PDB file of C-alpha atoms in Angstrom:
ATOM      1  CA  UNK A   1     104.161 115.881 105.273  1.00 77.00           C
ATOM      2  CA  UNK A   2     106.254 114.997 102.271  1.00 85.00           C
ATOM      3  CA  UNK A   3     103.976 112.754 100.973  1.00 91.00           C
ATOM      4  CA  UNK A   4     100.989 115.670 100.483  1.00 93.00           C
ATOM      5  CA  UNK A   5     103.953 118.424  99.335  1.00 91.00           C
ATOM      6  CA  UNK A   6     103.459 117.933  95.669  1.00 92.00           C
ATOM      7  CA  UNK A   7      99.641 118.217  95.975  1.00 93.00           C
ATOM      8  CA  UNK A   8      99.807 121.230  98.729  1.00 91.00           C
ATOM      9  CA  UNK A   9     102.127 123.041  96.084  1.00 92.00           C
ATOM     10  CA  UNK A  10      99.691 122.098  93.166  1.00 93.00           C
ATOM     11  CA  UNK A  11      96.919 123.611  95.577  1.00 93.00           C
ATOM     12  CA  UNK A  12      98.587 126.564  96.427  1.00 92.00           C
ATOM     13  CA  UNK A  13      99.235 127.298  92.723  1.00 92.00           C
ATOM     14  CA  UNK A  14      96.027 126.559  91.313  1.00 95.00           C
ATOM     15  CA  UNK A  15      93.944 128.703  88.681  1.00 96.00           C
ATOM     16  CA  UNK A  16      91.268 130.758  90.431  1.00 96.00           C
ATOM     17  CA  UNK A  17      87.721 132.031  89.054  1.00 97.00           C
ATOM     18  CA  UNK A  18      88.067 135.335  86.913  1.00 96.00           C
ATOM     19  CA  UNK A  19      85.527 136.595  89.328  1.00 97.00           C
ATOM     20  CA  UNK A  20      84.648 136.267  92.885  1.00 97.00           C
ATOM     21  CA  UNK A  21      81.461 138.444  94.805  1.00 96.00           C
ATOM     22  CA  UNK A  22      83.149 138.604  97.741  1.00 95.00           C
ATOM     23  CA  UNK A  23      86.680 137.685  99.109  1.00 96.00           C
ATOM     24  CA  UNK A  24      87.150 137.731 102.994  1.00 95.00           C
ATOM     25  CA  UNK A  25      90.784 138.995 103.488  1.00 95.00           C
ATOM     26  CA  UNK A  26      91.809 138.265 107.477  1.00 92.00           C
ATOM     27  CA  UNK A  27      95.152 137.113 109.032  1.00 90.00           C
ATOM     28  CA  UNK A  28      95.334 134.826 112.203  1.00 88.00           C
ATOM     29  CA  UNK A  29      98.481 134.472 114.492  1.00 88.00           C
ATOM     30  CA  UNK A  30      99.350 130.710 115.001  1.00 89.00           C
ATOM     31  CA  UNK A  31     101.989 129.284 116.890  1.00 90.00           C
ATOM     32  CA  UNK A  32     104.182 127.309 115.004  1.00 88.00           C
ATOM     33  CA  UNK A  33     107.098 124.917 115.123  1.00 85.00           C
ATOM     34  CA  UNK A  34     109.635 125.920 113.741  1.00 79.00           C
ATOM     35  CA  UNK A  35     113.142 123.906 113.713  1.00 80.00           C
ATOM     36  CA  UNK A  36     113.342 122.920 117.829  1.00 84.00           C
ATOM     37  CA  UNK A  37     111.110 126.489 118.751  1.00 90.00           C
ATOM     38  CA  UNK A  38     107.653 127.593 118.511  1.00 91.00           C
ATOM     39  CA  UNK A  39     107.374 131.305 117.090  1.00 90.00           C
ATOM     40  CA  UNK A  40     104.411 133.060 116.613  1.00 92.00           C
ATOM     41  CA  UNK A  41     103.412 133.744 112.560  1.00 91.00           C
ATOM     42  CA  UNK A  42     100.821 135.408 110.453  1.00 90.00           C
ATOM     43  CA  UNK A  43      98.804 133.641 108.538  1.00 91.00           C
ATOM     44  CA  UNK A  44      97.456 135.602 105.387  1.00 93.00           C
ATOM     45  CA  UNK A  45      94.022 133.868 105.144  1.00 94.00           C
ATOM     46  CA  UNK A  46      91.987 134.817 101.346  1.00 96.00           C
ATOM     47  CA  UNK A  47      88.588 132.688 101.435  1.00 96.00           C
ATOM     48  CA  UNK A  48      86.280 133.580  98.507  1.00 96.00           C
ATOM     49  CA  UNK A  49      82.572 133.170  97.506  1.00 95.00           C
ATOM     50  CA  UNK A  50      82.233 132.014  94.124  1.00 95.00           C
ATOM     51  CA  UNK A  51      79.299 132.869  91.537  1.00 94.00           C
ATOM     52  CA  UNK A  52      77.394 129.804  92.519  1.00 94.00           C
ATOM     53  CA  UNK A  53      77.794 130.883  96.090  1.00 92.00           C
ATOM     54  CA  UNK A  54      79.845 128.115  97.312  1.00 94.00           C
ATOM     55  CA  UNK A  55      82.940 129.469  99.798  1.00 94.00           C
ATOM     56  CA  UNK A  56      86.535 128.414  98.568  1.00 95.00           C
ATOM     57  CA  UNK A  57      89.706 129.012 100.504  1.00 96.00           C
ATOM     58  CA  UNK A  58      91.620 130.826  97.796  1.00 97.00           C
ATOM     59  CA  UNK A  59      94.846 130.843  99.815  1.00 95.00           C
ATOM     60  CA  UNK A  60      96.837 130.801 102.438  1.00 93.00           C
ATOM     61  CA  UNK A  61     100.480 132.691 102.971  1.00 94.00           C
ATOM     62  CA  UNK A  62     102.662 132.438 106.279  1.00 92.00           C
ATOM     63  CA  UNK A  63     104.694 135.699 107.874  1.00 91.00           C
ATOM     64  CA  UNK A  64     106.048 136.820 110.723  1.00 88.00           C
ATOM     65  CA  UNK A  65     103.756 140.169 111.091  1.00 86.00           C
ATOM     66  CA  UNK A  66     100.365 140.779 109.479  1.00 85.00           C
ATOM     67  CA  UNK A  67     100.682 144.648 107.304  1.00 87.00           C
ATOM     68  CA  UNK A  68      99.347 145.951 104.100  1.00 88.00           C
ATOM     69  CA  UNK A  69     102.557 145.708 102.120  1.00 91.00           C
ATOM     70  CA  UNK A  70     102.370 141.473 102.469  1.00 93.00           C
ATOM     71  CA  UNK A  71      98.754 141.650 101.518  1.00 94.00           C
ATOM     72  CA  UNK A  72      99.497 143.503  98.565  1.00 94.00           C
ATOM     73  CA  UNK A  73     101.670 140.590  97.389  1.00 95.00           C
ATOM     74  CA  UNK A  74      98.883 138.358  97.917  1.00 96.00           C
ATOM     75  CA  UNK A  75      96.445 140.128  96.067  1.00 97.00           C
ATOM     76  CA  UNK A  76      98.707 140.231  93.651  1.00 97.00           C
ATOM     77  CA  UNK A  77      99.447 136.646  93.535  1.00 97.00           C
ATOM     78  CA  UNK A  78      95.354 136.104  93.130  1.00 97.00           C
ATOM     79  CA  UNK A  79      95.352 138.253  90.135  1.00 97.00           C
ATOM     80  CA  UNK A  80      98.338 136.199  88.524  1.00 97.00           C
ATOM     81  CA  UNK A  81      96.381 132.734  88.700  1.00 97.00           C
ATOM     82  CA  UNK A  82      93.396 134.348  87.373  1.00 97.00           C
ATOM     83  CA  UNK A  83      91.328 136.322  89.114  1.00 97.00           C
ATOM     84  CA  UNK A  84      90.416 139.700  87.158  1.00 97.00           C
ATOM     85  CA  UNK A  85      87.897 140.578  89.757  1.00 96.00           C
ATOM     86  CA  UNK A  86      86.526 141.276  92.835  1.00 97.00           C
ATOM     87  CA  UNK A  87      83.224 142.664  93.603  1.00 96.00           C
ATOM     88  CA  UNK A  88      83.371 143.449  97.560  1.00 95.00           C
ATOM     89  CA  UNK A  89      86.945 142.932 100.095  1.00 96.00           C
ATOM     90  CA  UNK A  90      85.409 142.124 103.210  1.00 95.00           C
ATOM     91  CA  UNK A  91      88.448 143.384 105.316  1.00 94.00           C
ATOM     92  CA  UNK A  92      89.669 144.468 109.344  1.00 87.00           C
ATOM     93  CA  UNK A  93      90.640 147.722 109.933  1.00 79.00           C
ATOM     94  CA  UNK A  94      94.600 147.274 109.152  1.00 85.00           C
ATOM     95  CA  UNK A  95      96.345 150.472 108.349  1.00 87.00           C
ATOM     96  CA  UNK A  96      96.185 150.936 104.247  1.00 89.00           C
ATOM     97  CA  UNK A  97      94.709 147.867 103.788  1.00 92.00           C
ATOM     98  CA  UNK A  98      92.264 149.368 101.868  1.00 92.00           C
ATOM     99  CA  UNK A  99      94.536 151.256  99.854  1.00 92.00           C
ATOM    100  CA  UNK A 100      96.533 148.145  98.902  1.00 94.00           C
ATOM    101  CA  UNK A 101      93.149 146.466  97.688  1.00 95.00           C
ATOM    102  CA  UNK A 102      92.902 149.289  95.244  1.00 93.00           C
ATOM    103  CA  UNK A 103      96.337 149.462  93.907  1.00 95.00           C
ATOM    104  CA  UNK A 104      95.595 145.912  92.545  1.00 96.00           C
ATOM    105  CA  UNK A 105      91.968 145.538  91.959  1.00 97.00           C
ATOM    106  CA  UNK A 106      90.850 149.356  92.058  1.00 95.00           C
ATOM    107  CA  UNK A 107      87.069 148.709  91.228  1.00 95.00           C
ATOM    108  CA  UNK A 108      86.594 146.505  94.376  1.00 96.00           C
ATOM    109  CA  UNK A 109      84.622 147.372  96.887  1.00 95.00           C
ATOM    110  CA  UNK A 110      86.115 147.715 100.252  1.00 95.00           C
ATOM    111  CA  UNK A 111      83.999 146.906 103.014  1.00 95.00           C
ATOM    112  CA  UNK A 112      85.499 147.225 106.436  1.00 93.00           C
ATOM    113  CA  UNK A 113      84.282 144.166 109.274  1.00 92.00           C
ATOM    114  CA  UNK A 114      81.531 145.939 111.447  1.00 94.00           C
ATOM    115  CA  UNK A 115      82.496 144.160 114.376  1.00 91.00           C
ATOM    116  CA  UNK A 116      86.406 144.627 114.259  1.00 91.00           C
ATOM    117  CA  UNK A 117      85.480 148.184 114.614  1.00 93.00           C
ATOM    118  CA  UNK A 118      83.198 147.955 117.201  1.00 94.00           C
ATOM    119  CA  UNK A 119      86.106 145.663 119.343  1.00 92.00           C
ATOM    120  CA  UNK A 120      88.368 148.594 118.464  1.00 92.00           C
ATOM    121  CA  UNK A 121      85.873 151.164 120.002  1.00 94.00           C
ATOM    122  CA  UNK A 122      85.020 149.151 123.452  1.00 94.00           C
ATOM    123  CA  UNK A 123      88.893 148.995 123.905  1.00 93.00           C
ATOM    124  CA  UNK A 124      88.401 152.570 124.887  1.00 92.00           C
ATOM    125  CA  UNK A 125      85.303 152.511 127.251  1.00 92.00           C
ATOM    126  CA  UNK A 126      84.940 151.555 130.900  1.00 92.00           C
ATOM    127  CA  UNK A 127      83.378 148.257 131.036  1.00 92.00           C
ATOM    128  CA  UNK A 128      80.668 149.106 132.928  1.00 93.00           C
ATOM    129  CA  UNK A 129      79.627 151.201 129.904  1.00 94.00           C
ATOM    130  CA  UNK A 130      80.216 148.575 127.125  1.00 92.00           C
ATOM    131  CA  UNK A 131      76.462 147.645 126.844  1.00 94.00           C
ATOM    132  CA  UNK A 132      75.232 151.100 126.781  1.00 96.00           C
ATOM    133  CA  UNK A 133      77.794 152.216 123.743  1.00 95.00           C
ATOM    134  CA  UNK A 134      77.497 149.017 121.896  1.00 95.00           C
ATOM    135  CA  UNK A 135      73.834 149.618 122.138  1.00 96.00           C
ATOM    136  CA  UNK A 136      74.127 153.495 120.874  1.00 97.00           C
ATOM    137  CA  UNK A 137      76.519 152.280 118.079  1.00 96.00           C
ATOM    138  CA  UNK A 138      73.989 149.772 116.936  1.00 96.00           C
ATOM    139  CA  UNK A 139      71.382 152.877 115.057  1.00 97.00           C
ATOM    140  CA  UNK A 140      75.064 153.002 112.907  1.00 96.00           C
ATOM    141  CA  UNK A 141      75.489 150.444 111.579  1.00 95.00           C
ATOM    142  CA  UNK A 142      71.719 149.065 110.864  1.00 95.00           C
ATOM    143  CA  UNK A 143      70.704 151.942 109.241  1.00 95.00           C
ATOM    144  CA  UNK A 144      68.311 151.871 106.452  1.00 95.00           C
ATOM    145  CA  UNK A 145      70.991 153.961 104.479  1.00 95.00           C
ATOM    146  CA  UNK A 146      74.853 156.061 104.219  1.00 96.00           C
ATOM    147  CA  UNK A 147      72.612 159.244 104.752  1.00 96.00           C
ATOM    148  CA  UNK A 148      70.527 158.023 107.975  1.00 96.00           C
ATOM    149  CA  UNK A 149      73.906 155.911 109.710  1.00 97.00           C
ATOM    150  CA  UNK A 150      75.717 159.502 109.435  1.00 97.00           C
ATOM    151  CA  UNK A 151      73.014 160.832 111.662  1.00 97.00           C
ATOM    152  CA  UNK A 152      73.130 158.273 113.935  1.00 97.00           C
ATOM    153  CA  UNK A 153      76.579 158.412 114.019  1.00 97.00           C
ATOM    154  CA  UNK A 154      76.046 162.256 115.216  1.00 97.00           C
ATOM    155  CA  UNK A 155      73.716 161.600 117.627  1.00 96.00           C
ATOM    156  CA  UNK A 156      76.183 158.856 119.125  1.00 97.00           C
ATOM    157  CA  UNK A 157      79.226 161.572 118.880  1.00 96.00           C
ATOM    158  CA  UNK A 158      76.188 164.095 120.934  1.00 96.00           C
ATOM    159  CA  UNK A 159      76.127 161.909 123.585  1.00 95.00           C
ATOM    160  CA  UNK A 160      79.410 159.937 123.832  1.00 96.00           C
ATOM    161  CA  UNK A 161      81.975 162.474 122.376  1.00 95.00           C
ATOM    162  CA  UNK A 162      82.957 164.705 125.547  1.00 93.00           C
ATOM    163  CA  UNK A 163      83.547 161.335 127.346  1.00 93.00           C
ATOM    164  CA  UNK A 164      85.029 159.120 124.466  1.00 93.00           C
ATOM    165  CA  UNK A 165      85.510 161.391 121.476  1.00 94.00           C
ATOM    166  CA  UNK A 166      88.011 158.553 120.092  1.00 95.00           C
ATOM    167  CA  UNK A 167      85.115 156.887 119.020  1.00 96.00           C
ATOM    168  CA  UNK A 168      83.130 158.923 116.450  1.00 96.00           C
ATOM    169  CA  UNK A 169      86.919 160.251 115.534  1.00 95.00           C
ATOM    170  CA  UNK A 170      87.564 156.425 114.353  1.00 94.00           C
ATOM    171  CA  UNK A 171      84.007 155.695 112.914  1.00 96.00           C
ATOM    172  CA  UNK A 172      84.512 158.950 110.535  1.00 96.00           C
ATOM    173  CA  UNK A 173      88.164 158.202 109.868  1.00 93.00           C
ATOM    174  CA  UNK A 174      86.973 154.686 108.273  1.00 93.00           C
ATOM    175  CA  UNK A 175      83.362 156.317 107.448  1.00 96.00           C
ATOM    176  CA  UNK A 176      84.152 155.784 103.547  1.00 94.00           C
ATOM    177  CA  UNK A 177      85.086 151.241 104.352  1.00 94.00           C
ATOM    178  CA  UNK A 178      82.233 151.482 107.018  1.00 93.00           C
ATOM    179  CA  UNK A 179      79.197 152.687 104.608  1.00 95.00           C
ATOM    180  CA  UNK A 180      78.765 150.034 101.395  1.00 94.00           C
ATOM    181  CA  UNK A 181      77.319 147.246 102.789  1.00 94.00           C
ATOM    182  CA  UNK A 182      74.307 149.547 103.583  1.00 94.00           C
ATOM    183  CA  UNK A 183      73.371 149.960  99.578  1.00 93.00           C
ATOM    184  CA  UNK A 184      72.751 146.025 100.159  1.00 92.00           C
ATOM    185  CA  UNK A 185      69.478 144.310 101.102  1.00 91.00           C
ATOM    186  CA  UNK A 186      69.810 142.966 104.518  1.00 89.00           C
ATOM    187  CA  UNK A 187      70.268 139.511 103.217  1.00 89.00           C
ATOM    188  CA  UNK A 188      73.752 140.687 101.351  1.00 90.00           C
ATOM    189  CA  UNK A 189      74.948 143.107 104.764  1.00 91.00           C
ATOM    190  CA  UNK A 190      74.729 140.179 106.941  1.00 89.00           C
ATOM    191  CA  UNK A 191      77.102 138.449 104.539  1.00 89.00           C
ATOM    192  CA  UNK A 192      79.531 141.410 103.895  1.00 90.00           C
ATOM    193  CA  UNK A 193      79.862 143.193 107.094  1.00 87.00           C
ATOM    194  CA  UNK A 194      81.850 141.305 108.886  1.00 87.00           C
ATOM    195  CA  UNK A 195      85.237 138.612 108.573  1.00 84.00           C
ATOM    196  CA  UNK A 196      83.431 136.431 111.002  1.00 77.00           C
ATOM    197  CA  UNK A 197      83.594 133.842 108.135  1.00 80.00           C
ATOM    198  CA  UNK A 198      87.246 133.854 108.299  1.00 79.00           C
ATOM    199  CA  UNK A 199      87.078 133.136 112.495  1.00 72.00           C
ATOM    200  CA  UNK A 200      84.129 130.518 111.470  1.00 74.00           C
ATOM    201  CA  UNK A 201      86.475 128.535 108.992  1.00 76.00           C
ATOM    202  CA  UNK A 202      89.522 129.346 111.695  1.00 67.00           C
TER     203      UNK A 202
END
């Protein structure tokens, strides 16, 4: 490894695009060697598509934990090697996440990954169920707009909420990450409304 050091440090320090569309933000949990033990890290994973629509890994940042407080640093970090902007934050559903995005960049867009919260919401349901919710959550989340996905969304909560009221209370908590991918053609929602990119490069 000491022979790459130099260029992994020139990498990792590199000047970024003043503006990037959309920026996946994910962490992954590796194991690692570290001295004579393997421990389990974080790794703070920032992969960005450019204006000519090519992806570029923008970073990557090793912890022991994944929170908010870390990710601010690294969103910080991004706007100290150049980057002014950042039109959507394709992000999980980490506790103030979202708010840490906006200290730093407060005109992104926060968009919160569709299918993190739908994993979240089957945690609570009997698995003989899971097909019939994830089919009643599905009206949500391809609705034509905000206004028809908070109907669905009611009708869901009608039907689900005396057995698993968790679910529309989690939905609505997030309701204001879960809605701006809708304003998109479909084209730009099946870019935006989910991390999967970050699992695909993973």
């Amino acid at each position: 490894t000491d022979a790459v050091m130099e260029d992994a440090r020139a990498w990792q320090t590199r000047p970024l695009d003043d503006l990037y569309p959309v920026v996946f933000l994910d962490a992954l949990v590796l194991k690692i060697r570290d001295g004579g033990s393997v421990v389990r890290k974080a790794c703070y994973l920032a992969l960005g598509i450019n204006t000519d629509g090519e992806r570029e890994v923008l970073g990557l940042w090793f912890q022991d934990t994944e929170g908010a407080k870390f990710w601010m640093q690294v969103l910080t970090e991004l706007k100290a090697r150049g980057v002014a902007d950042i039109l959507i934050a394709c992000v999980d559903g980490l506790k103030g996440f979202p708010e840490a995005i906006e200290a730093v960049f407060p005109m992104t867009t926060v968009q919160t990954c569709i299918v993190h919260l739908i994993r979240a919401s089957l945690k609570y349901v009997p698995r003989k169920q899971y097909d019939q919710v994830t089919k009643d959550l599905r009206p949500i989340y391809t609705a034509i707009n905000a206004d028809q996905a908070m109907l669905e969304l009611e009708r869901f909560e009608a039907k689900w909420d005396e057995q698993i009221p968790i679910i529309g209370r989690m939905w609505r908590e997030s309701w204001q990450h879960v809605i701006p991918f809708l304003a998109f053609e479909p084209e730009v929602r099946r870019v935006i409304y989910t991390t999967n990119a970050i699992e695909a490069l993973n």
